[in-house]
XYZ file of C-alpha atoms in Angstrom:
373
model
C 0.000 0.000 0.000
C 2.849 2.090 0.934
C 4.783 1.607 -2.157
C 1.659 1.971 -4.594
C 1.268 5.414 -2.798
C 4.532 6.526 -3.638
C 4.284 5.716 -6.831
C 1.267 7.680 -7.215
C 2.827 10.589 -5.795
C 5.918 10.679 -7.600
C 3.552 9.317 -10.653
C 1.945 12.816 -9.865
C 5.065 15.158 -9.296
C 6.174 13.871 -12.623
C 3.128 14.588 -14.331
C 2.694 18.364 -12.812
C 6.858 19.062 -14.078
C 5.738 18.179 -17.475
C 2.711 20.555 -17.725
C 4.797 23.337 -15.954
C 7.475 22.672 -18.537
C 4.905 22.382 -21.438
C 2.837 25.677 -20.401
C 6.585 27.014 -20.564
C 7.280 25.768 -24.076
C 4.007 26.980 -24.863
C 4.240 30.610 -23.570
C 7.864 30.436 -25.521
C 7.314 29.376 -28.447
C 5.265 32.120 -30.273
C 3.476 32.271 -33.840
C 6.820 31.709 -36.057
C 5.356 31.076 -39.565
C 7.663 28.028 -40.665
C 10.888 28.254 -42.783
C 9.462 25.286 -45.019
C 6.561 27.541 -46.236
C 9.052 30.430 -46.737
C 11.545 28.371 -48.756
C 9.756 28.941 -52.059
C 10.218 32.939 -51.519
C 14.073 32.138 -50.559
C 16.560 31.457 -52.883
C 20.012 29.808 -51.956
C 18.006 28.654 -48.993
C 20.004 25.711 -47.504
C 18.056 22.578 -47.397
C 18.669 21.643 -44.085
C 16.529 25.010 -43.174
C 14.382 24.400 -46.162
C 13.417 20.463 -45.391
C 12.156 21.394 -41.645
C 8.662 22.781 -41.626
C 9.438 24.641 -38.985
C 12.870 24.439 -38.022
C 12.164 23.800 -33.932
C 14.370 25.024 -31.108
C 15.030 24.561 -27.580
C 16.801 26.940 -25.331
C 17.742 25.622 -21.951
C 18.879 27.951 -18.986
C 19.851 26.879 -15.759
C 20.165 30.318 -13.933
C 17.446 32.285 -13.849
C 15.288 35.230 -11.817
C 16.640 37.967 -13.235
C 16.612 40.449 -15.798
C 19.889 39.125 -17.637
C 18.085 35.719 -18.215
C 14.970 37.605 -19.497
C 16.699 39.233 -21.796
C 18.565 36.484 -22.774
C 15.941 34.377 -23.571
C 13.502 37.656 -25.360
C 16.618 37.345 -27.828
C 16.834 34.092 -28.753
C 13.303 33.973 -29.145
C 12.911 37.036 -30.858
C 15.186 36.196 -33.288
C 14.527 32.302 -33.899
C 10.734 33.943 -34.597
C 12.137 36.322 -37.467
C 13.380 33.356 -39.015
C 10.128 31.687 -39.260
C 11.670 29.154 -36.610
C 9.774 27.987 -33.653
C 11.338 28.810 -30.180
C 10.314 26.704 -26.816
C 12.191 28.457 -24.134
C 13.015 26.851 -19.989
C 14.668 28.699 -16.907
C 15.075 26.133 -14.692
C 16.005 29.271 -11.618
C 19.132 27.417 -10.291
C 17.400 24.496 -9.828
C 20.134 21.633 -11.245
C 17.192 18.827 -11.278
C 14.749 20.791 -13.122
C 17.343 21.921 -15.502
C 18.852 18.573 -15.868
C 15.005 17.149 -16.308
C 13.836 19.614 -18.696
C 16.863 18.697 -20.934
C 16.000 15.162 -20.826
C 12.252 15.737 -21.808
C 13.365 17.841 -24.454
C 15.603 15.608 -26.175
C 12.788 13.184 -26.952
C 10.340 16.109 -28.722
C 11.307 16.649 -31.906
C 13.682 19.658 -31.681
C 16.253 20.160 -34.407
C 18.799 22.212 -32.240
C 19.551 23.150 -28.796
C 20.982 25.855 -26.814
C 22.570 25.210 -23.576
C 22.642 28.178 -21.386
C 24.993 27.688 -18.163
C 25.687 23.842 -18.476
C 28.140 23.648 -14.860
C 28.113 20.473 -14.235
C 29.550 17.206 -15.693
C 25.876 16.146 -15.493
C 25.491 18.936 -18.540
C 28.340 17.287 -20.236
C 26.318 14.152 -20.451
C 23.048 15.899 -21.655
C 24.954 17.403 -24.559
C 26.413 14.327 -25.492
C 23.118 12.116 -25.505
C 21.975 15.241 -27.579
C 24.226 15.263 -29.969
C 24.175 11.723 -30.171
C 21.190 12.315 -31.647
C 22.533 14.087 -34.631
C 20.762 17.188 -32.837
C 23.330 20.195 -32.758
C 24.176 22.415 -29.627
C 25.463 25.447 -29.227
C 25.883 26.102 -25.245
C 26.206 29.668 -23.631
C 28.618 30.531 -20.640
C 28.703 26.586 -19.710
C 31.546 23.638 -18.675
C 34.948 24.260 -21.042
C 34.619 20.654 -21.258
C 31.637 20.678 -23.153
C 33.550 21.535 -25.740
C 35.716 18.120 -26.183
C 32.014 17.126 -27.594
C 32.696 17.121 -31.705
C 30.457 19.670 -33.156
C 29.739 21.963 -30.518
C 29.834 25.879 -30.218
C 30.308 27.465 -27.298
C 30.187 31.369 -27.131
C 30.593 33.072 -23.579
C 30.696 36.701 -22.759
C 34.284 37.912 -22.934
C 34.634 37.319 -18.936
C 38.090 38.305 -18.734
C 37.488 41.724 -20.029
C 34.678 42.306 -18.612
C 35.856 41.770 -15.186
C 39.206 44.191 -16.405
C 37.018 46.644 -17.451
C 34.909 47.287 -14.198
C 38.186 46.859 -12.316
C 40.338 48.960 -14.123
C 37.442 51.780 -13.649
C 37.591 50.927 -9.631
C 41.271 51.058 -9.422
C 41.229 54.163 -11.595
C 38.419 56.075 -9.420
C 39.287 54.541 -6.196
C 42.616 54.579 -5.606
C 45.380 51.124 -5.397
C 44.916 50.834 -1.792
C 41.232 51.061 -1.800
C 38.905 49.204 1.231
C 36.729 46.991 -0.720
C 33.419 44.288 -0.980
C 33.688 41.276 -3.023
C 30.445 40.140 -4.510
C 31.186 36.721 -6.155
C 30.085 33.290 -6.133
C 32.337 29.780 -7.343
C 31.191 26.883 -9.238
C 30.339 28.770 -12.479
C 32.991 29.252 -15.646
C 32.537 33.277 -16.101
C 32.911 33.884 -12.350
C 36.201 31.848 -12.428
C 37.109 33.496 -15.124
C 35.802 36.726 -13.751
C 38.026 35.699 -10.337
C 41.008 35.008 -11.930
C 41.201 38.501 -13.263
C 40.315 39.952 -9.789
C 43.084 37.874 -7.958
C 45.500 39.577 -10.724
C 44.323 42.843 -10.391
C 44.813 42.595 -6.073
C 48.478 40.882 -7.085
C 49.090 44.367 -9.385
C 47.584 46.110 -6.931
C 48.649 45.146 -3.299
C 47.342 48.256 -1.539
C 43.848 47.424 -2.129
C 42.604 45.544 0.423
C 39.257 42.658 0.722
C 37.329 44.063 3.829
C 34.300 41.358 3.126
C 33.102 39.069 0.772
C 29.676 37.013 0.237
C 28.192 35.598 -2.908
C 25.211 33.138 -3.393
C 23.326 32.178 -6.602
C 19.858 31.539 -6.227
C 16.301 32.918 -7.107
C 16.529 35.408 -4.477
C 20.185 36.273 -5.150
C 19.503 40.102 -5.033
C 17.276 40.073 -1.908
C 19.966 37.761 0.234
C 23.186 40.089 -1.031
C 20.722 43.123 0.329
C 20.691 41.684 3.358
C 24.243 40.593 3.177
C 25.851 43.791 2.328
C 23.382 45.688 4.953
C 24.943 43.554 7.697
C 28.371 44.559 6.332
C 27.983 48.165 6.289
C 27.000 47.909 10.220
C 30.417 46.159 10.620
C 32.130 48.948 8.585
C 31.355 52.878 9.089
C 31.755 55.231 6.800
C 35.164 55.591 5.565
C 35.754 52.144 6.086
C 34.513 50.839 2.877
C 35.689 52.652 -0.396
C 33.500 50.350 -3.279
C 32.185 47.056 -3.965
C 33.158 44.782 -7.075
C 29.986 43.032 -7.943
C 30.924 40.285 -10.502
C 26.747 39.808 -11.309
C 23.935 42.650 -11.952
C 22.272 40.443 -9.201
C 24.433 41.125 -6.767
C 24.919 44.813 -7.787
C 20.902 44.917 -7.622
C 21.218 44.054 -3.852
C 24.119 46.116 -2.681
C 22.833 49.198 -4.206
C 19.263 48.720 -2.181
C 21.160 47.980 0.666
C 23.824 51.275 0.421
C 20.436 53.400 -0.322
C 18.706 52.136 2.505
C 21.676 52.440 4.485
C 22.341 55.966 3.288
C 25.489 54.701 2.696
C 26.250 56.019 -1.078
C 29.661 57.007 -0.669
C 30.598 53.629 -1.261
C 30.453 53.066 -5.051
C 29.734 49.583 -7.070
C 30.914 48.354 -10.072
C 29.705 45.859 -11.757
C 29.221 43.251 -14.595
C 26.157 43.165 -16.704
C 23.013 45.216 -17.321
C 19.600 45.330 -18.165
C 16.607 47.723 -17.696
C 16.598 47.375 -14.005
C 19.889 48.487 -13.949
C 19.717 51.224 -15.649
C 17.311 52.329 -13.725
C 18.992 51.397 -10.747
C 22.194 53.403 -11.822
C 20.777 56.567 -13.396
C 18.850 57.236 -9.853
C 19.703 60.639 -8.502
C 23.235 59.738 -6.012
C 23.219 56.449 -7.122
C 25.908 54.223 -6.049
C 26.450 52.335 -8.846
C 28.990 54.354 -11.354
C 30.093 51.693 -13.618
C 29.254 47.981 -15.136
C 30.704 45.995 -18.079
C 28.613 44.165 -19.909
C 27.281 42.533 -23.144
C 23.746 43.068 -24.796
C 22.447 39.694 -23.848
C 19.718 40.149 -26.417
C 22.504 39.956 -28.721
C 23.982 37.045 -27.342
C 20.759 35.043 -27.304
C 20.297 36.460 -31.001
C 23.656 35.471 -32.188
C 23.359 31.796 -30.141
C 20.260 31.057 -32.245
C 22.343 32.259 -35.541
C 25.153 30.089 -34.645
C 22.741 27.143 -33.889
C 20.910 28.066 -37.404
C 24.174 27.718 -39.340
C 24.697 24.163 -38.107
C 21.361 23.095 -38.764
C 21.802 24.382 -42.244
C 25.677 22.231 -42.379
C 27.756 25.628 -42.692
C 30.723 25.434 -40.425
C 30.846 27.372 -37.247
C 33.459 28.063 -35.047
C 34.318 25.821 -31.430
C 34.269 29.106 -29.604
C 32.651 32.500 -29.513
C 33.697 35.853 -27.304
C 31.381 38.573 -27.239
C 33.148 41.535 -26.522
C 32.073 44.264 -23.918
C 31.629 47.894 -23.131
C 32.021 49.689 -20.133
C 28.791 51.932 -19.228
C 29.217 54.643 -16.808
C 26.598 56.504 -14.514
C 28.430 59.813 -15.826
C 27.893 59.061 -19.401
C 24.285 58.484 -18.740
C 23.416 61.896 -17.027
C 23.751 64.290 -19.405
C 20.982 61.761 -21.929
C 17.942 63.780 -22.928
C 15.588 61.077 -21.948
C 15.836 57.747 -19.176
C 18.269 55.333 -20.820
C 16.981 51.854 -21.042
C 18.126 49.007 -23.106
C 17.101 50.103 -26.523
C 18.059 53.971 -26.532
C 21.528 52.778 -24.771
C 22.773 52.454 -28.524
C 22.560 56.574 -28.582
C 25.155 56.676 -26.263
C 27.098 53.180 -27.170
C 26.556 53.400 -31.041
C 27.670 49.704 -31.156
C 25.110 48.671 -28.401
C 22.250 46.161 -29.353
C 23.475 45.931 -33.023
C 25.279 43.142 -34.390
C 25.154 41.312 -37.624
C 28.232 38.240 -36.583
C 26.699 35.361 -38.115
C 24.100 36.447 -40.137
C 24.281 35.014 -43.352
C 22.391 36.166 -46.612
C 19.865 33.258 -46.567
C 19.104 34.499 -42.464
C 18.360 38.378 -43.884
C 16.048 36.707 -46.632
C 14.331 34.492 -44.379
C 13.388 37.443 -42.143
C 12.415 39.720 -44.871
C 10.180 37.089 -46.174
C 8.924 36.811 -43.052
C 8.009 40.223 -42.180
C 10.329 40.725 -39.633
């Protein structure tokens, strides 16, 4: 009786993951019209984009909560869509069994490509391979370096060493090399040990600075527990005691600036890596602590992940790996703007913001203009 009631219940969690992940497929996957019924208005269209009818994708992302993976995913959606492709789209929030589970479900419905967002385990290194396996091709996003030993595979990450020079350069540059500072970081993930490797450099070049505190989790509440976090620091440190805080995640940044505000505490100064709405928002406040971040569009990297995953599914060759290079946006480059700077109108003041045509081949432009979009 026991066991028959555990099988119902586990019978029934199994049941509820796959309607949660199907209602998310569902809200994902929009109205794209299908490449097969464009291919007669295409010329040069390649038939392995011409045979599908619609060419079907799956993006996978293990991380989730905030803004970054939002934007991430509007991207790759928004541009599998003006392709005529159909985009199903999971955040699993941290959770590694979800994400794990949702990759598994996946690989048995029909998809013709995958993308791989945050892959950090050797569990993900086993999902890829059953994929491919398949004859399905993956291109993965900020995931396990070993991932890439897998024959066919892309993987593009954010240019992590830069972006963590960039924001640290500006600190050093602004703060002084003997500055009192917060480390917001958290281990287990490629780009942060990427991101640390260039902030153990930078306190080797730099031996005056000095690592008051540090704290870093990754979860669906990241901003609200490094809030609390940093508030509980600043009661440690008074002012003068704390010069800035290098926040390797817009999450984190998110949390320390609330907490700083709240604290009336804005002589201390973040900066940070990534952006997104919120944080521009956050940073263009009036006394805002937040002066600097280096980051990438990650509409563009979700866009160019989908044209990368396109090009294999059509046979063109694509490279192993893939650096998208960053900018450095500054609060003071923001303030003089003639109207709020969001994600979009950013470009006015980065002219090489939110554009970016790597990997967009002919055939891609034609399929989108025969699309009407």
């Amino acid at each position: 009786m026991k066991g028959s009631k555990h099988v119902r219940k586990l019978t029934a969690l199994v049941l509820a993951f796959m309607i949660v992940l199907t209602g998310c497929a569902e809200s994902g996957s929009g109205g794209g019209s299908g490449a097969g019924n464009l291919a007669d208005k295409v010329e040069n269209l390649p038939s392995g984009i011409a045979e599908k009818d619609p060419v079907k994708l799956m993006v996978v992302r293990k991380i989730g909560g905030d803004d970054h993976t939002a934007q991430f995913l509007a991207g790759a959606k928004q541009e599998g869509e003006a392709l005529g492709f159909k985009v199903d789209t999971f955040s699993a929030n941290g959770d590694s069994a979800k994400f794990h589970d949702a990759i598994a479900q996946a690989i048995d419905s029909d998809y013709d490509g995958f993308i791989i967002s945050h892959g950090d385990d050797p569990a993900s290194v086993q999902d890829v391979k059953k994929i491919t396996d398949k004859g399905i091709p993956v291109v993965t996003f900020d995931s396990l370096p070993e991932i890439g030993d897998i024959a066919g595979v892309t993987q593009t990450s954010q240019d992590d060493e830069q972006l963590a020079k960039l924001a640290l350069d500006k600190l050093v540059e602004e703060q002084g090399p003997e500055a009192n500072i917060v480390y917001l970081w958290v281990d287990g993930f490629p780009p942060m040990v990427r991101r640390n490797a260039v902030y153990q450099e930078t306190l080797k070049n730099n031996p005056g600075i000095k690592e008051v505190e540090r704290f870093g989790v990754a979860s669906d509440q990241t901003s609200l527990e490094t809030q609390n976090a940093v508030s509980a620091i600043l009661t440690k440190y008074p002012k003068g005691e704390i010069d800035a805080i290098f926040a390797t995640w817009d999450a984190f940044a998110i949390g320390a600036a609330r907490a700083l505000e709240e604290a009336g505490r804005t002589e201390v100064k973040i900066y940070g890596i990534d952006v997104s709405n919120a944080d521009l928002e956050l940073i263009q406040k009036p006394d805002s602590p937040w002066v600097a971040t280096a980051a990438v569009d990650p509409k563009t990297i979700g866009a160019i992940n989908v044209r990368l995953l396109a090009k294999k599914i059509a046979g063109e060759e694509t490279p192993a790996t893939v650096n998208l290079e960053p900018v450095l946006i500054e609060r003071s480059s923001l303030e003089g703007a003639a109207e709020a700077v969001n994600m979009v109108n950013l470009a006015d003041i980065i002219p090489s913001w939110g554009t970016s045509t790597e990997f967009e081949e002919d055939w891609m432009k034609a399929l989108k203009e025969a699309s009407g979009k």
